[in-house]
Short mmCIF file of C-alpha atoms in Angstrom, two decimals:
data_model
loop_
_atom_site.label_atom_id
_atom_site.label_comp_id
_atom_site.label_asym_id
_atom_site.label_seq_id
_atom_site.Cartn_x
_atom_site.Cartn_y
_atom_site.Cartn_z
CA UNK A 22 -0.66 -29.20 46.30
CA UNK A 23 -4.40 -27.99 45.49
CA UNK A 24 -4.80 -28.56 41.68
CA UNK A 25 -7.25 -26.14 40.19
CA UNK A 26 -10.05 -28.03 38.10
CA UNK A 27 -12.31 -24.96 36.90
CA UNK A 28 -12.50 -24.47 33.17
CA UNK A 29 -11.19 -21.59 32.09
CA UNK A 30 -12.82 -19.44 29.30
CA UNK A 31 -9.03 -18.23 28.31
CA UNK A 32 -7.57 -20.16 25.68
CA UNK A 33 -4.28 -21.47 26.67
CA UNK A 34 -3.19 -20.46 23.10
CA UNK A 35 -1.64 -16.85 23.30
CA UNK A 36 -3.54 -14.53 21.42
CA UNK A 37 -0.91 -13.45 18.99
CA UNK A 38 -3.21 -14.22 15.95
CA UNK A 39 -6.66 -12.27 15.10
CA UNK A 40 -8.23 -15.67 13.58
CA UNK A 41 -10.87 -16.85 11.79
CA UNK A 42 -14.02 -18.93 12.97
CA UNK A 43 -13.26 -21.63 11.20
CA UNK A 44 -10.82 -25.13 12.38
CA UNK A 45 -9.40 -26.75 9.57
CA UNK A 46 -8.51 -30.47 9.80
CA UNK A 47 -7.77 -31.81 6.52
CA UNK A 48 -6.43 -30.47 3.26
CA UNK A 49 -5.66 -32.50 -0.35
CA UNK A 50 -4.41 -30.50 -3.52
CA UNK A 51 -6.60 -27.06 -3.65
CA UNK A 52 -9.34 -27.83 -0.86
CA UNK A 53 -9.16 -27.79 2.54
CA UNK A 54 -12.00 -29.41 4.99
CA UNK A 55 -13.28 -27.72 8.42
CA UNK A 56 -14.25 -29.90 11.52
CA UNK A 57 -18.17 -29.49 10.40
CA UNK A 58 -17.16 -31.43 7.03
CA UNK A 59 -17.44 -27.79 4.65
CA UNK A 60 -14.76 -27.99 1.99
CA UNK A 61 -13.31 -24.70 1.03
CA UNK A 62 -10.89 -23.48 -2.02
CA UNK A 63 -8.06 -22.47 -0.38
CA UNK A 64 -6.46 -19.58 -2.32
CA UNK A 65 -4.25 -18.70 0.37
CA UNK A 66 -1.94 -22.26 0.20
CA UNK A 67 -0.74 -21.59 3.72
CA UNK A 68 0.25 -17.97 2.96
CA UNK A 69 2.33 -18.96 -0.10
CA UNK A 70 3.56 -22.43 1.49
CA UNK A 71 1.59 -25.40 0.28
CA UNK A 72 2.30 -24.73 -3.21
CA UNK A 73 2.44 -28.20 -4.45
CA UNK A 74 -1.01 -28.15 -2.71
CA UNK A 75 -2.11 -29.89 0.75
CA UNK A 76 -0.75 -32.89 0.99
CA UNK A 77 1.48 -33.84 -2.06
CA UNK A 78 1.54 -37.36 -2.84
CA UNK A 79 4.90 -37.08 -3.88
CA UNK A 80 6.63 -35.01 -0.49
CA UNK A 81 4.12 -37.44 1.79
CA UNK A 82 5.75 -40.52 0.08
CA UNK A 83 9.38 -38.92 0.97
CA UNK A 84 8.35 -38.07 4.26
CA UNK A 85 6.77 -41.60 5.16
CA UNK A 86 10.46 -43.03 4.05
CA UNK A 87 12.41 -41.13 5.92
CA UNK A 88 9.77 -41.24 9.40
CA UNK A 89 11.05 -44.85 9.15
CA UNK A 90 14.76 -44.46 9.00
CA UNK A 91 15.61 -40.90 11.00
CA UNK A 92 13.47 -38.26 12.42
CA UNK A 93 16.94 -36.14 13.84
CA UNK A 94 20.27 -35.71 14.36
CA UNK A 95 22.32 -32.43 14.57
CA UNK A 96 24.72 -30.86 12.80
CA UNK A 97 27.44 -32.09 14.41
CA UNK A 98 27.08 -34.79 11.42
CA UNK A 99 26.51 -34.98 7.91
CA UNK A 100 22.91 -35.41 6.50
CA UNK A 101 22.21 -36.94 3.04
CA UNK A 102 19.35 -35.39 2.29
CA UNK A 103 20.57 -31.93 3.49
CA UNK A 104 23.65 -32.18 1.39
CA UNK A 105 21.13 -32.97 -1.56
CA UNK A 106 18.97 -30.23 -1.17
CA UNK A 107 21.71 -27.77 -0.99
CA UNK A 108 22.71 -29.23 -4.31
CA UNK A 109 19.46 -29.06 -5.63
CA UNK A 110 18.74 -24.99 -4.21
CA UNK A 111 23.09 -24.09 -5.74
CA UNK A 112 22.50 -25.97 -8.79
CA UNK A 113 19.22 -24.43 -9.96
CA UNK A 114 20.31 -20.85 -8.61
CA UNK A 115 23.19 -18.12 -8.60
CA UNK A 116 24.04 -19.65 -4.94
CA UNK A 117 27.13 -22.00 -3.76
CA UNK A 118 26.66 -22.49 -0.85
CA UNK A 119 23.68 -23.16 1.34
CA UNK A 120 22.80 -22.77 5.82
CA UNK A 121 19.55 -24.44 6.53
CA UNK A 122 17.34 -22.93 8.93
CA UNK A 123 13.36 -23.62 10.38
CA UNK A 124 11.75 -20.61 9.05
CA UNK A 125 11.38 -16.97 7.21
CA UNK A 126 12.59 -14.64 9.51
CA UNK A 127 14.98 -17.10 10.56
CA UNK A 128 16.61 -17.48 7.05
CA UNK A 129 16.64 -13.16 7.00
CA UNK A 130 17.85 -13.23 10.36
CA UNK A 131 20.93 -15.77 9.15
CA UNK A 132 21.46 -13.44 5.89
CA UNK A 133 21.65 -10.39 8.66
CA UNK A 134 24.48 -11.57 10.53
CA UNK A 135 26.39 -12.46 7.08
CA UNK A 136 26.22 -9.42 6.17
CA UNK A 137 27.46 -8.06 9.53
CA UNK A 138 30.29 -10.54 9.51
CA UNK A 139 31.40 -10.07 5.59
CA UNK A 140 31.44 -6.53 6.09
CA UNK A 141 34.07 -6.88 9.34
CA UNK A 142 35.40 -10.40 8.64
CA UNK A 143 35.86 -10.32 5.06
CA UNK A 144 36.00 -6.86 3.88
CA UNK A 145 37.44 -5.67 6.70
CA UNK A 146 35.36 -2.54 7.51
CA UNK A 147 33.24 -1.11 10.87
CA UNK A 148 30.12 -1.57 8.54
CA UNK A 149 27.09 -3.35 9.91
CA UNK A 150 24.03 -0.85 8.49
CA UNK A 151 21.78 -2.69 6.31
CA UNK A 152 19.43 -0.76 4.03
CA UNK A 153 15.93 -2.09 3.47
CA UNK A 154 12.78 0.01 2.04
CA UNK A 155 9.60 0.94 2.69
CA UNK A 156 6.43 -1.08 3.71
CA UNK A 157 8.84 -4.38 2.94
CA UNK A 158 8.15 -7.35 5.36
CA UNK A 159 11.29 -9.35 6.69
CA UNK A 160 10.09 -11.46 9.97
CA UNK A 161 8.96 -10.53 13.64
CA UNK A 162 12.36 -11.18 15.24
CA UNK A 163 13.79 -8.33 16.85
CA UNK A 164 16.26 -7.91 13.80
CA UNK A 165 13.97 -8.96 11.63
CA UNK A 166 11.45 -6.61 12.52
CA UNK A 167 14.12 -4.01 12.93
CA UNK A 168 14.73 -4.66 9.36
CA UNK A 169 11.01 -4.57 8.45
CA UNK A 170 10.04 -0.88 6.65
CA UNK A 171 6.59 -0.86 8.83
CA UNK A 172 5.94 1.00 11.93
CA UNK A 173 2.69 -1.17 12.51
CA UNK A 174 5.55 -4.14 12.54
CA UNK A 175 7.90 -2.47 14.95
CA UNK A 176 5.53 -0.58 17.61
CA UNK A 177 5.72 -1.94 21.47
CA UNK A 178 9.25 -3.21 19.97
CA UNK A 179 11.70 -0.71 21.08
CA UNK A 180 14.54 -0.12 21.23
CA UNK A 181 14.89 -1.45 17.50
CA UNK A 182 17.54 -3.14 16.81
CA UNK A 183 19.94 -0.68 15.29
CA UNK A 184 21.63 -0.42 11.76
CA UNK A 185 18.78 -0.20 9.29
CA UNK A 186 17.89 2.48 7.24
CA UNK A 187 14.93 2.16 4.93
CA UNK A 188 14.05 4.29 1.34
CA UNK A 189 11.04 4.23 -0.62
CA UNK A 190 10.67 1.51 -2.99
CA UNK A 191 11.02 1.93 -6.53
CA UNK A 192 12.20 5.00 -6.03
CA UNK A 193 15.63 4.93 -8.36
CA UNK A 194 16.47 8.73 -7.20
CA UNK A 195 15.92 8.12 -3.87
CA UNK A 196 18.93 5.65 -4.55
CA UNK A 197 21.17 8.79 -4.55
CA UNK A 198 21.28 8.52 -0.38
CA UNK A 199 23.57 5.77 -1.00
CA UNK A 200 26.37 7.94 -1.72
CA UNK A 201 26.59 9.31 1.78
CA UNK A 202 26.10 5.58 3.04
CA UNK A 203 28.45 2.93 3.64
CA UNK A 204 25.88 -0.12 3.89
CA UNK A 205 27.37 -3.67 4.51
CA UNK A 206 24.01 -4.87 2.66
CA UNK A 207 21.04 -4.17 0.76
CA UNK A 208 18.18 -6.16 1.66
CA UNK A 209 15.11 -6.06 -0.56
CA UNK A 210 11.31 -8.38 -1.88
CA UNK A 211 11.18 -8.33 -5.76
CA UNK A 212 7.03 -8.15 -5.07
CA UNK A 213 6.51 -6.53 -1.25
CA UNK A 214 4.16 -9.36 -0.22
CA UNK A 215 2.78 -8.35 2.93
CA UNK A 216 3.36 -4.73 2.10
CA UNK A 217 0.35 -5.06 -0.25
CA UNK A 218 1.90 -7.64 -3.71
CA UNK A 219 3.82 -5.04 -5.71
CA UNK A 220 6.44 -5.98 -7.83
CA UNK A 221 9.37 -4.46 -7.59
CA UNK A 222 10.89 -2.20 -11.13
CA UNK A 223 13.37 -3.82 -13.36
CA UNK A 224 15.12 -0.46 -13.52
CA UNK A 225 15.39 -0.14 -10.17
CA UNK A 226 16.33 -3.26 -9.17
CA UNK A 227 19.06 -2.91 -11.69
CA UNK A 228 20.36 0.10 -10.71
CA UNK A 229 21.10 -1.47 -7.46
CA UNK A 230 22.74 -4.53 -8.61
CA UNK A 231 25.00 -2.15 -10.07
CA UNK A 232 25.73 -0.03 -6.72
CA UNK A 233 26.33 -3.05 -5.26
CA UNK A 234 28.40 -4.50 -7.73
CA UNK A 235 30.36 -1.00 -7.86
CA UNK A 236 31.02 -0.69 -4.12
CA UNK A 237 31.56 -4.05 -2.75
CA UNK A 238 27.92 -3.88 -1.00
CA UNK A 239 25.54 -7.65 -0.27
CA UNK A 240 23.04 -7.58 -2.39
CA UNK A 241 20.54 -9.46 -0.51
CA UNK A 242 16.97 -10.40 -1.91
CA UNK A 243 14.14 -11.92 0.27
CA UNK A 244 12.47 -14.98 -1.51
CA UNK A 245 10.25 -16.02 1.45
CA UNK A 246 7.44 -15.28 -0.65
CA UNK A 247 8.18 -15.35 -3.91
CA UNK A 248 10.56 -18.38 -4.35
CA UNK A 249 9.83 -22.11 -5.04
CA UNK A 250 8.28 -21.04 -8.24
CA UNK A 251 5.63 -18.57 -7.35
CA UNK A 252 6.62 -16.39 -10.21
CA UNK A 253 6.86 -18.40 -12.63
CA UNK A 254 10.94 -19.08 -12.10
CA UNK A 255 12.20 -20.90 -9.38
CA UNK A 256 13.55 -17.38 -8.16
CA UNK A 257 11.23 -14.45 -8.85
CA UNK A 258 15.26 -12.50 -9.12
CA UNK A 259 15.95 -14.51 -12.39
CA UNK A 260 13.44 -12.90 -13.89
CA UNK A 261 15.17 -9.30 -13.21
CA UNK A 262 18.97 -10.01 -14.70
CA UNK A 263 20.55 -10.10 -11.27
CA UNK A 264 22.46 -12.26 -9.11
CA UNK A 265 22.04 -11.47 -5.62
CA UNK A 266 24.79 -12.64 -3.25
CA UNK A 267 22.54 -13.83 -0.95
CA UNK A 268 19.36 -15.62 -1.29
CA UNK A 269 16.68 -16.30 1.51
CA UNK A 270 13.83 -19.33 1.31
CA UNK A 271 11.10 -20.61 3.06
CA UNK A 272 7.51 -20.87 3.01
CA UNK A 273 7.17 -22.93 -0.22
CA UNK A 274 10.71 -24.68 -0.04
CA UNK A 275 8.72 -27.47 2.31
CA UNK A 276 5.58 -28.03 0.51
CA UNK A 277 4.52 -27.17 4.56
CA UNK A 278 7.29 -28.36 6.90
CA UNK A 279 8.81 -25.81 8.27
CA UNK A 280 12.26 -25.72 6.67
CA UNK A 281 14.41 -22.07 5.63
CA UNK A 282 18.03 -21.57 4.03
CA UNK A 283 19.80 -18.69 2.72
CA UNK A 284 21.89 -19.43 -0.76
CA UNK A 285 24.81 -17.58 -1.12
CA UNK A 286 27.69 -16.81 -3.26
CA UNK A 287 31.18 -18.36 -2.32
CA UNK A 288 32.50 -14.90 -1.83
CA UNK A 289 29.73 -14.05 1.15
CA UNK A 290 29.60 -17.39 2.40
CA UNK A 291 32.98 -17.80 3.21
CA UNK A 292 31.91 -15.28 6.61
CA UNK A 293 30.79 -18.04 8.11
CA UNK A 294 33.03 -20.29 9.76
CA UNK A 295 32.42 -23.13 12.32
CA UNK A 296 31.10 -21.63 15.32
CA UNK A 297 29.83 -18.47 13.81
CA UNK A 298 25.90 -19.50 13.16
CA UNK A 299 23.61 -22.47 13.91
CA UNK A 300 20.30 -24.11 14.31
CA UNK A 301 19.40 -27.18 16.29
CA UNK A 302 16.73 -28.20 13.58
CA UNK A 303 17.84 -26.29 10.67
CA UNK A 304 18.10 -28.68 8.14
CA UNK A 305 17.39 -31.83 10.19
CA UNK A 306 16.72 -35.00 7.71
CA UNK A 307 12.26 -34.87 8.02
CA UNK A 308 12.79 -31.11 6.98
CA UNK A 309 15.07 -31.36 3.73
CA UNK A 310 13.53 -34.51 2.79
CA UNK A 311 10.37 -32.87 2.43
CA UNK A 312 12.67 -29.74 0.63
CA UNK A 313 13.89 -32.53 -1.65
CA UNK A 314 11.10 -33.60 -2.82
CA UNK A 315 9.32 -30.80 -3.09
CA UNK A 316 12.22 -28.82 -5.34
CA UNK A 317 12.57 -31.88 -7.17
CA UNK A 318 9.45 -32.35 -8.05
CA UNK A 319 8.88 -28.88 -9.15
CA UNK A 320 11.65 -29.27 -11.88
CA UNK A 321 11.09 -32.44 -13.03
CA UNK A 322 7.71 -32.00 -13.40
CA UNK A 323 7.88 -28.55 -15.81
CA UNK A 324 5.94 -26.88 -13.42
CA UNK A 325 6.98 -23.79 -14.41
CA UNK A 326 5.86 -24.19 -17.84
CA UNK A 327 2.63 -24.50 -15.92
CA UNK A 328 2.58 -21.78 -13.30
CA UNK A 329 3.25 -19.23 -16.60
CA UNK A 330 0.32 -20.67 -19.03
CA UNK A 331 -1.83 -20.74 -15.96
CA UNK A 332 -0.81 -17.33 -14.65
CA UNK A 333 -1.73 -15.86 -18.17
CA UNK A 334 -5.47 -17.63 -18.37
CA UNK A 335 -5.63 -16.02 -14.35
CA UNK A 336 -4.56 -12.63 -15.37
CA UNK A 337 -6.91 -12.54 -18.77
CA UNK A 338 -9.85 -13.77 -16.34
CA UNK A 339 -9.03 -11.26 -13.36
CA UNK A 340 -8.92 -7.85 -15.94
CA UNK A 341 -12.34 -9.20 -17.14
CA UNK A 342 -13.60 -8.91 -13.56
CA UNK A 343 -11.65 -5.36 -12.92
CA UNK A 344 -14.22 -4.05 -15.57
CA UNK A 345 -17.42 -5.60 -13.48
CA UNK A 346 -16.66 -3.04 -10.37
CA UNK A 347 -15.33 0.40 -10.06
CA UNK A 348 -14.24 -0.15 -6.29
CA UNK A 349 -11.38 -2.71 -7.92
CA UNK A 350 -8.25 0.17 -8.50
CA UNK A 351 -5.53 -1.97 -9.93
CA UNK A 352 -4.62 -6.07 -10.13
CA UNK A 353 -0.76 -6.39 -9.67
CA UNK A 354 1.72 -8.68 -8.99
CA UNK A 355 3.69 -11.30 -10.54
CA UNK A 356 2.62 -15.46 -11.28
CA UNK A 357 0.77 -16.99 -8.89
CA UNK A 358 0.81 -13.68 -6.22
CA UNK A 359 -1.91 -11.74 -7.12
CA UNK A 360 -2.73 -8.85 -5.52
CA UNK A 361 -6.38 -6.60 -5.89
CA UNK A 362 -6.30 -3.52 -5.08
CA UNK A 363 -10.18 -2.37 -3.23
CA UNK A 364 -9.77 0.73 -0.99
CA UNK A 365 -10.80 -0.22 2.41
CA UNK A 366 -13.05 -3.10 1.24
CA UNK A 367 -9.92 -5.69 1.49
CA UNK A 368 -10.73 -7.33 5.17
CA UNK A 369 -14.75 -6.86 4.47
CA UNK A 370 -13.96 -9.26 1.44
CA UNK A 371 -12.00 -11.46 2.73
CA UNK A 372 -14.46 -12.46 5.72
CA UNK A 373 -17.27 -12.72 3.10
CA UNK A 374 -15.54 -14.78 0.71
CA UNK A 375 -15.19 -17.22 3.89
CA UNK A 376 -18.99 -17.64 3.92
CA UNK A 377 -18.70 -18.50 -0.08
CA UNK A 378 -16.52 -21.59 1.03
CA UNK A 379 -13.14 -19.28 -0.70
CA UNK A 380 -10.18 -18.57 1.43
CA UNK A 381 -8.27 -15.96 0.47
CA UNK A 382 -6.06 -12.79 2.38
CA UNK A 383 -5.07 -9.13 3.03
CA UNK A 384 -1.93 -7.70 2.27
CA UNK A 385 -2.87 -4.44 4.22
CA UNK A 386 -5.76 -2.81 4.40
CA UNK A 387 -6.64 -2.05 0.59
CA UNK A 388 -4.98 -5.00 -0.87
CA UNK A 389 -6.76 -8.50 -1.65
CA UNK A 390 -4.11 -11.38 -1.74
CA UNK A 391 -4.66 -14.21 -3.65
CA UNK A 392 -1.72 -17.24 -3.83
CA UNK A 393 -3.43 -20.66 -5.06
CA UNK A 394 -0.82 -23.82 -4.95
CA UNK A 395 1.20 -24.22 -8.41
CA UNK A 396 -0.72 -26.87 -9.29
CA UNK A 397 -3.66 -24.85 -9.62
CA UNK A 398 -6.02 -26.15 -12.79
CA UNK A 399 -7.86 -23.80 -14.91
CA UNK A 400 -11.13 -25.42 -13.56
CA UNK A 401 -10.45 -24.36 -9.95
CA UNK A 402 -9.67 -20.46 -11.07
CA UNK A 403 -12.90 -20.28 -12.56
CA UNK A 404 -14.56 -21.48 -9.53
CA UNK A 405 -12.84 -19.25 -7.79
CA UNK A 406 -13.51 -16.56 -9.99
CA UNK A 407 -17.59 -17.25 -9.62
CA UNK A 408 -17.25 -17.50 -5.98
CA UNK A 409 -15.20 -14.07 -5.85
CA UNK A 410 -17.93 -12.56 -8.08
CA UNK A 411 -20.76 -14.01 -5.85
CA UNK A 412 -18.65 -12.48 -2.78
CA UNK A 413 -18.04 -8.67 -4.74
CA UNK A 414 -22.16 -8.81 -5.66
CA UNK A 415 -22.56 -8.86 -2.07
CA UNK A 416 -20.34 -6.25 -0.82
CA UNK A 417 -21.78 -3.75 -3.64
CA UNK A 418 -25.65 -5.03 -2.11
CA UNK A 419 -24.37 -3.81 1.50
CA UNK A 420 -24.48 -7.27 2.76
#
């Protein structure tokens, strides 16, 4: 066998990610340091992830216990820490019951095939559509994306997988289509994330609580994004005067280990039975200990109290800056996931901000994303608040 030695200029890395010229190696609280030794704010906290910040004292202490006990074992056997979490996530929520999972679109992906199963298994019924809505993000799965209200999402996909239909959002008359629909789910985000931070209407969402309610339909809510506190509640929904039947988490839920779980109601979690669903690693003890301490942690700290006084000094400080330059249209969202609106400026921005030493995001093309950890402290806003400005003064110079 002739081994080939020549270095190739391909990274062996596929090239699924358009990334930025930067390597991070290290990361404590609301900084993060490259390989050249430049610390940077990181108003992105792992796209609404780290929201205890990098490296929490509190989940690395949990996590170096549990690295000396058990790293794995599947669940084929029970799992203390799993069995805690779940209480934690049912006890704090609408939820009873909890399925543990690795990720985002694996958690929507879960809450897809209990809605497919209630609707059959439960209900009894041929139903398996599943209405979602417009520019919403649900995961790059096949049903996932299938579920996902974005063509950009979708394209060099198909054939989609089928049984989604999506309206506008926030649309309460476009809500009338229902009638001629016999959905086994709705599937919505209370603030479209990645469909550019806008919260969803209480009116709206209400009025489909009560469809559901009325017809016997899953109401399903995505909390990738917004859950684990980024609102300012635990669950962005108990701030609308729902309860969803089904619940989906990651991102945050980990503090940064990759951990997802859909909560759900007795009534749609009694679809799955043994056999029916399943993850090697969903749930495995490293995961939910870090999921332990990290929900812990966020309520018996009062964090909330935090994320809402903070939230209020962010949004006083952000409609100040809306009045510095014209090309800002609007500042929306809800807690901690901010969202400013600048035309076609939004990836210009964001590269330039990198050169200030400030990470920050898209959500689309016109939409500046901002999500610092929790913990945030009213000192680091206002740095990142001068290094924004120092970032917008260039843009309006041309440079």
């Amino acid at each position: 066998m002739t081994i080939n030695t020549s270095v190739s200029q391909i990274s062996p890395v596929m090239a699924t990610y358009s990334r930025f010229p930067i390597t991070l190696v290290k990361g404590k609280g609301s900084y993060v340091w490259d390989d050249q030794g430049k610390k940077y704010l990181d108003f992105t906290s792992g796209i609404a992830t780290c929201n205890l910040g990098h490296v929490p004292d509190v989940v690395k202490e949990k996590l170096e216990e549990q690295l000396q006990n058990l790293w794995h074992c599947s669940n084929l056997y029970n799992i203390p820490n799993q069995q805690e979490l779940a209480a934690l996530l049912t006890a704090n929520s609408c939820g009873d019951q909890v399925f543990f999972c690795n990720s985002g679109a694996e958690a929507n992906e879960a809450a897809l095939k209990l809605a497919r199963r209630y609707a059959q298994k439960v209900k009894g019924t041929d139903s398996f559509e599943v209405i979602t809505f417009q520019q919403s993000f649900h995961g790059r799965t096949l049903a996932t994306l299938s579920a996902t209200g974005q063509e950009k999402i979708q394209q060099g996909f198909a054939p989609l997988v089928k049984g989604f239909s999506y309206l506008p959002f926030n649309d309460i008359e476009a809500l009338e289509q229902l009638k001629t629909l016999e959905p086994a789910a709705i599937l919505l985000e209370l603030v479209q994330g990645e469909g550019g931070v806008i919260p969803a209407n209480q009116e709206w969402v209400k009025k489909i609580a009560e469809i559901c309610e009325e017809r016997d339909i899953l109401l399903m809510v995505d909390e990738i994004q917004t859950g684990i506190g980024r609102t300012g509640t635990l669950f962005a929904y108990q701030q609308y005067g729902i309860e969803p039947d089904v619940i989906s988490v990651a991102k945050g839920l980990g503090s940064g280990f990759p951990i997802g779980a859909i909560i759900a109601k007795e009534n749609a979690a009694k679809a799955f039975e043994p056999g029916t669903h399943g993850s090697t690693f969903g749930g495995n003890p490293l995961a939910t200990a870090a999921g332990v301490a990290t929900i812990s942690h966020i309520i018996d700290s009062n964090l909330l109290k935090h994320v809402n006084e903070i939230s209020v000094y962010f949004d006083e400080l952000l409609t100040k800056f809306k009045e510095k330059y014209t090309f800002i249209e609007d500042i929306r969202g809800k807690g901690l996931l901010k969202g400013i609106v600048v035309g076609d400026k939004a990836p210009q921005i964001v590269k330039k901000a990198i050169e200030k030493q400030l990470l920050i995001l898209t959500a689309g093309p016109t939409v500046v994303r901002v999500l610092p950890p929790l913990t945030v402290t009213k000192e680091e806003i206002n740095e990142f608040i001068e290094a924004l400005e120092i970032t917008f003064q260039s843009i309006e110079k041309g440079e």
